[in-house]
Amino acid sequence: MPVTADHRLEADRLAKLEAIAALGVDPWGRRFDGAQPIADVRALPITDDPMTGPEVRAAGRIFTHRKMGKIRFLDLVDRSGRIQVMVGQKQVDETSWAVAEQCDLGDLLAVVGRLGTTKAGELTIFAQTIQYQGKALLPHPDKWSGIEDTEFALRHRYLDFIYDPELRAKAVKRVQLLQFIRTWLAGRGFLEVETPVLQAIAGGAAARPFKTHHNALDIPLFLRIALELPLKKLLVAGFERVFEMSRVFRNEGISPKHNPEFTMLELYEAHGDYETMMELTESLIVGCVQTLGQGLEVEYGDVRVAFPPPWRRAAYGDLFREFVGVEMMDTDGVAQQARSLGIEPAGKDHDVLVHLLFEHKVEGHLHGPIFVFDYPAALCPLTKRKAGDPRLAERFELYVNNMELANAYTELNDPITQEATFRRQLAGLPEEESMAKMDDEFVKALKYGMPPAGGMGMGIDRLVMLLTNSQTIREVILFPLLRPELK
RNA sequence: GGGGACGUAGCUCAACUGGCAGAGCAGCGGACUUUUAAUCCGUAGGUUCAGGGUUCGAGUCCCUGCGUCCCCA
């Protein structure tokens, strides 16, 4: 099928594609066995004479080239590094030279040759044969300035990874972190499970869900906004230690810290509580920091975050008193403080006001890492009340650099209280910000007996941001959501 | 949702107060067997995001829309 060129530059490259095909060479390449990572090639011992150097095989993309008559130097890049290749008309076979003459920046190439240095001292593969591995029909970005335009980069993410090595490195670090977390949790006896993404009731968090429809059943369904409820059903089911690290979806704004789909880790440990979760969370994150091999002091923007344990633990109420200046249980004091911030207290639940004040006046001080524990109970419908003080819930949030990184509870396993908290809609809280969504199926599961448990949830994207010094969530997501371009 | 900035050649960017749309890289043709952003000679490449308006004249000013980014809620 003929390919049509949308642009003169594409037409130039199509002509070369045809020229390569005319040589009897498949312009889209074929299997090439034994390619050594370029970084490994670079580490090989060499001799003074390139003719006696080690024979190497490499495959990659043409990044730059310098043509000098009947000889050309090109820089080949693969996942591991970059190396110069010399292709001379007298040094390679006829077909290889003919192919080399049709090469453009961005094309894919495999090369067999001997490793040595040029007169200028550059480590070089002196090609004996080259195998064409594919054409770039569209011109790649400028070889030195790369991609500057954010929109172009986002719409051509695959190019962004080529021309922004830091972005690529972050993607690799993300994979390392996910692998570490999985291995670490498995080592502690946690079973990784997969629970439904499509749910009849999107519970477990306060967020607006994406809505879809199942045709055969003719029912509305939602994409999950959290992992919590099915995982707790698995505690009822007797799995005892489970985790899931996967996508959740929230139909809300996009910002430097929010992508509509993001990766959440949630884990549940039967017979634990929020204090066991603090220990677990601390060890897990310390392990994450160490696995990237950068020490326990991490640069983030213009601040340093110190992760050596133990981390500070502070009661929500104590922080509230310190930074708001009134007791969090002081109804009049809280209302007065709210008014001074321009928040009208009438018609709002006391605990809603408390948390608004907390967000305004306390969060900015939480450089962390710091565990903030014992939250106002009304905000926590899925959390066990504190022994001896039902106004508080056994919940903590881990703050690092003023950002909520993890959230954990002593899980509420009492179905009677659970049903009551599901039914209690807090005044002053928009419905999409409420976690109280009646879920009879979940309450029923609790009625069969869920063991006491600690549970923890962590935003993986935020963790990766923090540990890779990324200021936006886009930098740690392979393909961030973007409005499609209208044409 | 509100406010601000931006959108020019394939890429990176110029174009003064409104006055002939330009450069580097990439491309095309040529010279060159040791280059390192190779160099040199020549050449081509534009719906200035889209639509409307003001003006003798608009990339530039005004309006609307689209898109991206930033700040705020």
Coordinates of C-alpha atoms (C1' of nucleotides) in Angstrom, one line a residue:
Chain A
M1 CA 0.0 0.0 0.0
P2 CA 1.5 3.3 -1.0
V3 CA 2.2 5.7 1.9
T4 CA 1.3 9.3 1.3
A5 CA 3.6 12.0 2.4
D6 CA 2.0 14.8 4.4
H7 CA 5.0 16.9 4.2
R8 CA 8.0 17.4 1.9
L9 CA 10.4 16.1 4.6
E10 CA 8.4 13.0 4.8
A11 CA 8.5 12.7 1.0
D12 CA 12.3 12.9 1.1
R13 CA 12.5 10.1 3.6
L14 CA 9.9 7.9 1.7
A15 CA 12.2 8.2 -1.4
K16 CA 15.1 6.9 0.7
L17 CA 12.9 4.1 2.0
E18 CA 12.2 3.1 -1.6
A19 CA 15.9 3.3 -2.4
I20 CA 16.7 0.9 0.4
A21 CA 14.0 -1.5 -0.7
A22 CA 15.4 -1.3 -4.3
L23 CA 18.7 -2.7 -2.8
G24 CA 16.8 -5.8 -1.8
V25 CA 17.0 -4.8 1.9
D26 CA 13.9 -4.8 4.1
P27 CA 13.6 -1.1 5.1
W28 CA 11.8 -2.1 8.2
G29 CA 14.5 -4.4 9.5
R30 CA 14.6 -7.9 10.8
R31 CA 15.9 -10.0 13.7
F32 CA 19.4 -9.1 14.8
D33 CA 20.8 -11.5 17.3
G34 CA 23.5 -10.8 19.9
A35 CA 23.3 -7.1 20.2
Q36 CA 25.3 -5.9 23.2
P37 CA 24.1 -3.0 25.2
I38 CA 26.2 0.0 24.2
A39 CA 27.2 0.6 27.8
D40 CA 28.7 -2.9 27.8
V41 CA 30.4 -2.3 24.5
R42 CA 32.0 0.9 25.9
A43 CA 33.4 -1.1 28.8
L44 CA 35.3 -3.6 26.7
P45 CA 39.1 -3.6 26.6
I46 CA 40.5 -2.3 23.4
T47 CA 43.8 -2.4 21.5
D48 CA 45.7 0.4 19.8
D49 CA 44.8 -1.0 16.4
P50 CA 41.1 -1.0 15.6
M51 CA 41.7 -3.9 13.2
T52 CA 42.5 -6.1 16.1
G53 CA 39.9 -4.8 18.6
P54 CA 37.1 -6.9 19.8
E55 CA 34.2 -7.6 17.4
V56 CA 31.0 -6.1 18.7
R57 CA 27.4 -6.1 17.7
A58 CA 25.2 -3.1 18.6
A59 CA 21.7 -1.8 17.6
G60 CA 20.2 1.6 18.2
R61 CA 19.0 4.8 16.7
I62 CA 21.0 7.3 14.7
F63 CA 21.3 10.4 16.9
T64 CA 23.8 12.5 14.9
H65 CA 25.9 12.0 11.9
R66 CA 28.9 13.6 10.2
K67 CA 29.3 12.9 6.5
M68 CA 32.8 13.3 5.0
G69 CA 32.8 12.1 1.5
K70 CA 33.2 8.3 1.4
I71 CA 33.2 8.0 5.1
R72 CA 30.6 8.8 7.7
F73 CA 30.5 9.0 11.5
L74 CA 27.3 8.5 13.3
D75 CA 26.3 8.3 16.9
L76 CA 24.2 5.3 17.7
V77 CA 22.0 5.4 20.9
D78 CA 20.3 2.5 22.6
R79 CA 18.7 2.1 26.0
S80 CA 22.1 2.0 27.7
G81 CA 24.2 4.6 26.1
R82 CA 25.7 6.2 23.0
I83 CA 28.7 5.3 20.8
Q84 CA 30.2 6.5 17.6
V85 CA 30.2 4.3 14.6
M86 CA 32.5 4.8 11.6
V87 CA 31.2 3.6 8.2
G88 CA 33.7 3.8 5.3
Q89 CA 33.0 2.9 1.7
K90 CA 36.2 0.8 1.6
Q91 CA 35.6 -0.7 5.1
V92 CA 32.1 -2.2 4.5
D93 CA 30.4 -4.3 1.9
E94 CA 28.7 -2.7 -1.0
T95 CA 25.2 -3.1 0.3
S96 CA 26.1 -1.7 3.7
W97 CA 27.5 1.4 2.1
A98 CA 24.5 1.8 -0.2
V99 CA 22.3 1.6 2.9
A100 CA 24.4 4.0 4.9
E101 CA 24.0 6.5 2.1
Q102 CA 20.2 6.5 2.7
C103 CA 20.4 6.9 6.4
D104 CA 18.7 9.8 8.2
L105 CA 18.7 11.1 11.7
G106 CA 16.3 9.0 13.7
D107 CA 16.7 5.8 11.7
L108 CA 17.3 2.5 13.4
L109 CA 20.5 0.6 12.6
A110 CA 22.3 -2.5 13.7
V111 CA 26.1 -2.7 13.2
V112 CA 28.8 -5.3 13.4
G113 CA 32.3 -4.1 13.7
R114 CA 35.5 -3.8 15.6
L115 CA 35.9 -1.6 18.6
G116 CA 38.8 0.9 18.7
T117 CA 39.5 4.6 18.9
T118 CA 39.8 7.1 16.1
K119 CA 42.7 9.5 15.6
A120 CA 40.8 12.0 17.7
G121 CA 40.6 9.5 20.5
E122 CA 36.9 8.7 20.3
L123 CA 35.8 5.2 21.2
T124 CA 34.3 4.0 17.9
I125 CA 32.8 0.9 16.3
F126 CA 34.5 0.5 13.0
A127 CA 31.7 -1.0 11.0
Q128 CA 32.1 -4.1 8.9
T129 CA 28.5 -4.6 8.0
I130 CA 25.4 -2.6 8.9
Q131 CA 21.8 -3.9 9.0
Y132 CA 19.1 -1.4 8.4
Q133 CA 16.5 -1.8 11.2
G134 CA 13.9 0.8 10.3
K135 CA 13.1 4.3 8.9
A136 CA 12.0 7.3 10.7
L137 CA 9.7 8.8 8.1
L138 CA 9.1 11.9 10.2
P139 CA 12.0 14.2 11.1
H140 CA 13.0 14.0 14.7
P141 CA 13.4 17.2 16.9
D142 CA 16.5 19.3 16.7
K143 CA 19.4 17.2 17.8
W144 CA 20.8 19.8 20.3
S145 CA 17.9 21.8 21.7
G146 CA 15.6 18.7 21.7
I147 CA 12.0 19.4 22.5
E148 CA 11.2 22.7 24.3
D149 CA 7.5 23.1 23.6
T150 CA 5.6 21.4 26.5
E151 CA 2.6 20.6 24.3
F152 CA 4.7 19.1 21.6
A153 CA 6.5 17.0 24.2
L154 CA 3.3 15.8 25.7
R155 CA 1.7 15.0 22.4
H156 CA 4.9 13.1 21.2
R157 CA 5.7 11.5 24.5
Y158 CA 7.8 8.7 22.8
L159 CA 10.1 11.5 21.4
D160 CA 10.2 13.2 24.8
F161 CA 11.7 10.0 26.3
I162 CA 14.4 10.0 23.6
Y163 CA 15.4 13.6 23.9
D164 CA 14.9 14.1 27.6
P165 CA 17.2 11.6 29.4
E166 CA 16.1 12.8 32.8
L167 CA 12.5 11.9 32.0
R168 CA 13.6 8.5 30.9
A169 CA 15.7 8.0 34.0
K170 CA 12.6 8.9 36.1
A171 CA 10.5 6.3 34.3
V172 CA 13.2 3.7 35.1
K173 CA 13.3 4.7 38.7
R174 CA 9.6 4.4 38.9
V175 CA 9.8 0.8 37.8
Q176 CA 12.6 0.1 40.3
L177 CA 10.4 1.5 43.1
L178 CA 7.4 -0.5 42.1
Q179 CA 9.5 -3.7 41.9
F180 CA 11.0 -2.9 45.3
I181 CA 7.6 -2.4 46.9
R182 CA 6.2 -5.6 45.5
T183 CA 9.2 -7.6 46.6
W184 CA 9.3 -6.0 50.0
L185 CA 5.6 -6.6 50.7
A186 CA 5.8 -10.2 49.4
G187 CA 8.7 -10.7 51.8
R188 CA 6.4 -9.7 54.7
G189 CA 3.8 -12.2 53.7
F190 CA 1.5 -9.9 51.8
L191 CA -0.3 -11.3 48.8
E192 CA -0.7 -9.1 45.8
V193 CA -4.3 -9.3 44.5
E194 CA -6.4 -7.7 41.7
T195 CA -9.8 -6.5 42.6
P196 CA -12.5 -5.1 40.3
V197 CA -11.9 -1.8 38.5
L198 CA -15.6 -1.7 37.5
Q199 CA -17.8 -1.2 40.5
A200 CA -21.5 -0.6 41.1
I201 CA -20.7 1.8 44.0
A202 CA -17.4 3.7 43.9
G203 CA -16.5 3.7 47.6
G204 CA -13.5 3.9 49.8
A205 CA -12.6 7.5 49.2
A206 CA -14.1 10.9 48.7
A207 CA -14.0 11.7 45.0
R208 CA -16.1 12.0 41.9
P209 CA -16.0 8.8 39.9
F210 CA -15.9 8.1 36.1
K211 CA -19.2 6.6 35.1
T212 CA -19.7 4.0 32.4
H213 CA -22.3 1.5 31.4
H214 CA -22.4 -2.3 31.0
N215 CA -24.4 -3.1 28.0
A216 CA -25.3 -6.8 28.6
L217 CA -26.5 -6.2 32.1
D218 CA -27.8 -2.7 31.3
I219 CA -26.5 -1.2 34.5
P220 CA -24.4 1.8 35.3
L221 CA -20.9 1.1 36.6
F222 CA -18.2 3.3 38.0
L223 CA -14.4 3.1 37.7
R224 CA -13.0 2.6 41.2
I225 CA -11.8 5.7 43.1
A226 CA -10.0 3.5 45.8
L227 CA -9.0 -0.1 46.4
E228 CA -10.3 -0.2 50.0
L229 CA -13.6 -2.1 50.2
P230 CA -12.8 -5.2 48.1
L231 CA -9.5 -5.6 49.9
K232 CA -11.2 -5.5 53.2
K233 CA -13.6 -8.1 51.9
L234 CA -10.5 -10.2 51.3
L235 CA -9.7 -9.9 55.0
V236 CA -13.1 -11.4 55.7
A237 CA -12.2 -14.0 53.1
G238 CA -9.3 -15.1 55.3
F239 CA -6.4 -13.8 53.1
E240 CA -5.2 -11.8 56.2
R241 CA -2.4 -9.9 54.4
V242 CA -3.2 -8.4 51.0
F243 CA -2.1 -5.5 48.9
E244 CA -3.0 -4.1 45.6
M245 CA -0.9 -1.5 43.7
S246 CA -2.8 -0.4 40.7
R247 CA -4.7 2.4 38.9
V248 CA -7.6 4.3 40.5
F249 CA -9.6 6.9 38.6
R250 CA -10.9 10.2 39.8
N251 CA -13.0 12.4 37.6
E252 CA -11.5 15.7 38.8
G253 CA -9.2 18.4 37.7
I254 CA -5.8 18.0 36.2
S255 CA -3.0 19.8 37.9
P256 CA 0.7 19.5 38.6
K257 CA -0.3 17.1 41.4
H258 CA -3.3 15.4 39.9
N259 CA -3.8 13.1 36.9
P260 CA -7.3 11.5 36.4
E261 CA -5.8 8.1 36.7
F262 CA -3.0 7.4 39.1
T263 CA -1.4 4.5 40.9
M264 CA -2.4 3.7 44.5
L265 CA -1.0 1.2 46.9
E266 CA -3.3 -0.1 49.5
L267 CA -2.4 -2.9 52.0
Y268 CA -4.3 -4.5 54.8
E269 CA -2.9 -6.6 57.7
A270 CA -5.2 -8.6 59.9
H271 CA -4.7 -8.2 63.6
G272 CA -2.7 -5.0 63.1
D273 CA -3.7 -1.4 63.8
Y274 CA -2.6 2.1 62.7
E275 CA 0.5 1.9 64.8
T276 CA 1.7 -1.3 63.1
M277 CA 1.0 0.6 59.9
M278 CA 3.2 3.5 61.0
E279 CA 6.1 1.1 61.5
L280 CA 5.4 -0.6 58.2
T281 CA 5.1 2.7 56.3
E282 CA 8.3 4.0 57.7
S283 CA 10.3 0.9 56.9
L284 CA 8.8 0.6 53.4
I285 CA 9.5 4.2 52.4
V286 CA 13.0 4.1 53.9
G287 CA 13.6 1.0 51.8
C288 CA 12.3 2.9 48.7
V289 CA 14.7 5.7 49.4
Q290 CA 17.6 3.3 49.8
T291 CA 16.7 1.3 46.7
L292 CA 17.4 4.3 44.6
G293 CA 20.9 4.5 46.2
Q294 CA 20.9 8.2 46.9
G295 CA 21.2 8.2 50.7
L296 CA 18.5 9.1 53.2
E297 CA 18.6 12.8 52.5
V298 CA 16.7 13.6 49.4
E299 CA 16.8 16.8 47.4
Y300 CA 13.3 18.0 46.5
G301 CA 13.2 21.3 44.7
D302 CA 15.0 23.8 46.9
V303 CA 14.5 21.7 50.1
R304 CA 16.1 18.6 51.6
V305 CA 14.0 15.9 53.0
A306 CA 15.6 13.8 55.7
F307 CA 14.3 10.3 55.9
P308 CA 16.4 8.7 58.7
P309 CA 13.9 7.1 61.1
P310 CA 12.3 7.3 63.5
W311 CA 10.0 10.0 62.0
R312 CA 8.2 12.5 64.2
R313 CA 4.7 11.5 65.3
A314 CA 2.3 14.3 66.3
A315 CA -1.3 14.2 67.4
Y316 CA -3.7 16.0 65.1
G317 CA -5.2 17.8 68.1
D318 CA -1.8 19.0 69.4
L319 CA -0.8 20.4 65.9
F320 CA -4.2 22.0 65.8
R321 CA -3.7 23.7 69.1
E322 CA -0.2 24.8 68.2
F323 CA -1.0 26.4 64.8
V324 CA -4.6 27.3 65.0
G325 CA -4.5 28.5 68.6
V326 CA -7.6 26.8 69.9
E327 CA -8.6 23.3 71.1
M328 CA -10.0 21.3 68.2
M329 CA -12.9 20.3 70.4
D330 CA -13.7 23.9 71.3
T331 CA -16.8 24.5 69.2
D332 CA -17.0 28.3 69.7
G333 CA -13.2 28.7 69.3
V334 CA -13.2 26.8 66.0
A335 CA -16.2 28.7 64.6
Q336 CA -14.5 32.0 65.5
Q337 CA -11.2 30.9 63.8
A338 CA -13.1 29.8 60.8
R339 CA -14.9 33.2 60.6
S340 CA -11.5 34.9 60.8
L341 CA -10.5 33.0 57.7
G342 CA -13.6 34.0 55.8
I343 CA -15.2 30.6 56.2
E344 CA -18.9 30.8 57.3
P345 CA -19.3 28.3 60.0
A346 CA -23.1 28.2 59.9
G347 CA -24.4 25.0 58.4
K348 CA -21.1 23.2 58.6
D349 CA -20.3 20.2 60.8
H350 CA -17.8 21.0 63.5
D351 CA -15.3 18.4 62.3
V352 CA -15.6 19.8 58.7
L353 CA -14.6 23.2 60.1
V354 CA -11.8 21.7 62.1
H355 CA -10.3 20.1 59.0
L356 CA -10.7 23.2 56.9
L357 CA -8.7 25.1 59.5
F358 CA -6.2 22.3 59.6
E359 CA -5.7 22.5 55.9
H360 CA -5.3 26.3 56.0
K361 CA -3.1 26.7 59.1
V362 CA -1.4 23.4 59.8
E363 CA -0.5 21.7 56.6
G364 CA 1.9 24.4 55.6
H365 CA 4.1 23.5 58.6
L366 CA 4.3 19.8 57.9
H367 CA 7.7 19.5 56.2
G368 CA 8.0 16.1 57.5
P369 CA 8.3 13.3 57.2
I370 CA 5.7 13.4 60.0
F371 CA 2.9 11.1 61.1
V372 CA -0.2 13.1 62.0
F373 CA -2.5 10.8 64.0
D374 CA -5.9 10.7 65.7
Y375 CA -8.2 12.5 63.3
P376 CA -11.7 14.0 64.1
A377 CA -13.9 10.9 63.9
A378 CA -16.6 12.3 61.7
L379 CA -14.2 12.7 58.8
C380 CA -13.3 9.0 59.0
P381 CA -16.3 6.8 58.3
L382 CA -14.1 3.7 57.6
T383 CA -11.9 4.0 60.7
K384 CA -12.2 2.5 64.1
R385 CA -12.9 5.0 66.9
K386 CA -10.1 5.6 69.4
A387 CA -10.4 3.4 72.5
G388 CA -11.7 5.7 75.2
D389 CA -12.5 8.7 73.0
P390 CA -15.1 8.1 70.3
R391 CA -14.6 11.7 69.0
L392 CA -11.3 10.6 67.5
A393 CA -10.5 8.0 64.9
E394 CA -7.4 5.8 64.8
R395 CA -6.1 7.3 61.6
F396 CA -2.8 8.8 60.5
E397 CA -1.6 10.6 57.5
L398 CA 2.0 10.8 56.6
Y399 CA 3.0 14.3 55.4
V400 CA 6.2 14.9 53.6
N401 CA 7.0 18.3 52.3
N402 CA 3.5 19.6 53.1
M403 CA 2.0 16.8 50.9
E404 CA -0.1 13.9 52.0
L405 CA 1.8 10.8 51.1
A406 CA 0.1 8.0 53.0
N407 CA -3.1 7.5 54.9
A408 CA -3.8 4.7 57.3
Y409 CA -6.4 3.4 59.7
T410 CA -7.1 1.0 62.3
E411 CA -9.9 -0.5 60.1
L412 CA -13.4 -0.3 61.3
N413 CA -14.6 -3.9 61.4
D414 CA -17.8 -3.3 63.4
P415 CA -20.7 -3.5 60.8
I416 CA -23.1 -1.7 63.1
T417 CA -20.9 1.4 63.5
Q418 CA -20.0 1.1 59.8
E419 CA -23.7 1.2 58.7
A420 CA -24.2 4.2 61.0
T421 CA -21.2 6.2 59.6
F422 CA -22.2 5.4 56.0
R423 CA -25.6 6.9 56.7
R424 CA -24.2 10.0 58.4
Q425 CA -23.8 12.7 55.8
L426 CA -21.8 15.6 57.1
A427 CA -23.3 19.0 56.8
G428 CA -21.2 21.4 54.8
L429 CA -19.4 18.7 52.8
P430 CA -20.3 18.4 49.1
E431 CA -21.4 14.9 48.2
E432 CA -18.3 14.2 46.1
E433 CA -16.1 15.0 49.0
S434 CA -17.9 12.6 51.3
M435 CA -16.7 9.1 52.0
A436 CA -20.0 8.2 53.4
K437 CA -21.6 6.2 50.6
M438 CA -24.0 3.5 51.7
D439 CA -22.7 0.1 50.6
D440 CA -24.9 -2.7 51.9
E441 CA -22.7 -5.4 50.3
F442 CA -19.7 -4.2 52.2
V443 CA -21.6 -3.9 55.5
K444 CA -22.9 -7.4 54.9
A445 CA -19.4 -8.7 54.5
L446 CA -18.4 -7.2 57.8
K447 CA -21.3 -9.0 59.4
Y448 CA -19.6 -12.3 58.6
G449 CA -16.6 -11.1 60.6
M450 CA -13.6 -9.1 59.6
P451 CA -10.6 -9.4 61.8
P452 CA -9.2 -6.2 63.4
A453 CA -6.7 -4.8 61.0
G454 CA -4.4 -2.0 60.1
G455 CA -4.7 -0.6 56.5
M456 CA -2.6 1.8 54.6
G457 CA -2.9 3.7 51.3
M458 CA -0.2 5.5 49.5
G459 CA -0.1 7.6 46.4
I460 CA 2.6 6.0 44.4
D461 CA 2.9 8.8 41.9
R462 CA 3.6 11.3 44.7
L463 CA 6.1 9.0 46.2
V464 CA 7.9 8.7 42.9
M465 CA 7.7 12.5 42.5
L466 CA 9.3 13.0 45.9
L467 CA 12.1 10.5 45.3
T468 CA 12.9 11.6 41.8
N469 CA 12.8 15.4 42.5
S470 CA 9.9 15.9 40.1
Q471 CA 7.7 19.0 40.5
T472 CA 4.8 17.7 38.5
I473 CA 3.0 14.4 38.3
R474 CA 3.4 14.4 34.6
E475 CA 7.1 13.7 34.9
V476 CA 6.4 10.4 36.6
I477 CA 3.6 9.1 34.4
L478 CA 4.4 7.6 31.0
F479 CA 1.4 9.0 29.2
P480 CA -0.3 11.8 31.1
L481 CA -3.9 12.6 30.1
L482 CA -4.2 15.3 27.5
R483 CA -7.1 16.7 25.6
P484 CA -7.1 15.2 22.1
E485 CA -6.1 17.5 19.4
L486 CA -9.0 18.4 17.0
K487 CA -8.1 18.2 13.4
Chain B
rG1 C1' -14.8 27.5 37.9
rG2 C1' -11.7 32.6 38.1
rG3 C1' -7.1 35.1 36.6
rG4 C1' -2.5 35.4 33.9
rA5 C1' 1.1 33.9 30.0
rC6 C1' 2.0 31.6 25.4
rG7 C1' 0.9 29.6 20.1
rU8 C1' 5.7 32.1 13.7
rA9 C1' 9.3 26.8 8.7
rG10 C1' 9.9 19.6 10.6
rC11 C1' 12.6 21.3 15.5
rU12 C1' 14.7 25.7 18.4
rC13 C1' 13.9 30.7 18.1
rA14 C1' 14.0 36.2 15.9
rA15 C1' 10.9 40.0 13.6
rC16 C1' 11.6 47.6 17.7
rU17 C1' 6.0 52.0 18.3
rG18 C1' 1.5 48.3 13.2
rG19 C1' 5.5 49.0 7.6
rC20 C1' 9.1 43.6 2.4
rA21 C1' 8.1 37.1 7.6
rG22 C1' 14.1 35.9 9.0
rA23 C1' 18.2 32.8 11.4
rG24 C1' 20.4 28.1 13.3
rC25 C1' 19.7 22.9 13.1
rA26 C1' 17.2 19.3 10.0
rG27 C1' 16.1 18.8 4.3
rC28 C1' 17.8 18.9 -1.0
rG29 C1' 22.3 19.4 -4.7
rG30 C1' 27.8 19.6 -4.7
rA31 C1' 33.3 19.0 -2.5
rC32 C1' 35.7 16.1 1.3
rU33 C1' 38.4 8.7 4.4
rU34 C1' 39.2 10.5 11.0
rU35 C1' 34.7 13.9 12.2
rU36 C1' 32.8 15.4 17.5
rA37 C1' 26.9 20.8 17.0
rA38 C1' 32.4 18.6 11.2
rU39 C1' 33.5 22.4 7.5
rC40 C1' 32.8 24.9 2.8
rC41 C1' 29.6 26.3 -1.7
rG42 C1' 24.7 26.3 -3.6
rU43 C1' 19.3 25.6 -2.9
rA44 C1' 14.4 24.9 -1.2
rG45 C1' 11.0 25.4 2.7
rG46 C1' 5.3 29.7 5.7
rU47 C1' -2.9 29.1 5.9
rU48 C1' 2.3 33.4 11.5
rC49 C1' -3.3 28.0 16.0
rA50 C1' -8.5 29.1 13.7
rG51 C1' -12.4 32.7 12.6
rG52 C1' -13.9 37.7 12.6
rG53 C1' -12.8 43.1 13.3
rU54 C1' -9.9 47.9 13.2
rU55 C1' -6.4 50.0 9.5
rC56 C1' -3.8 52.5 3.4
rG57 C1' -1.3 48.3 5.7
rA58 C1' -1.9 43.2 11.1
rG59 C1' 2.7 37.9 13.2
rU60 C1' 2.1 42.6 16.0
rC61 C1' -3.9 46.0 18.1
rC62 C1' -9.4 44.4 19.4
rC63 C1' -13.2 40.2 19.8
rU64 C1' -14.5 35.0 19.7
rG65 C1' -13.0 30.0 19.6
rC66 C1' -9.2 26.0 20.2
rG67 C1' -4.9 24.1 22.6
rU68 C1' -0.8 24.2 26.3
rC69 C1' 1.4 26.0 30.7
rC70 C1' 1.3 28.7 35.5
rC71 C1' -1.4 30.7 39.8
rC72 C1' -5.9 30.7 42.7
rA73 C1' -10.7 28.1 44.3

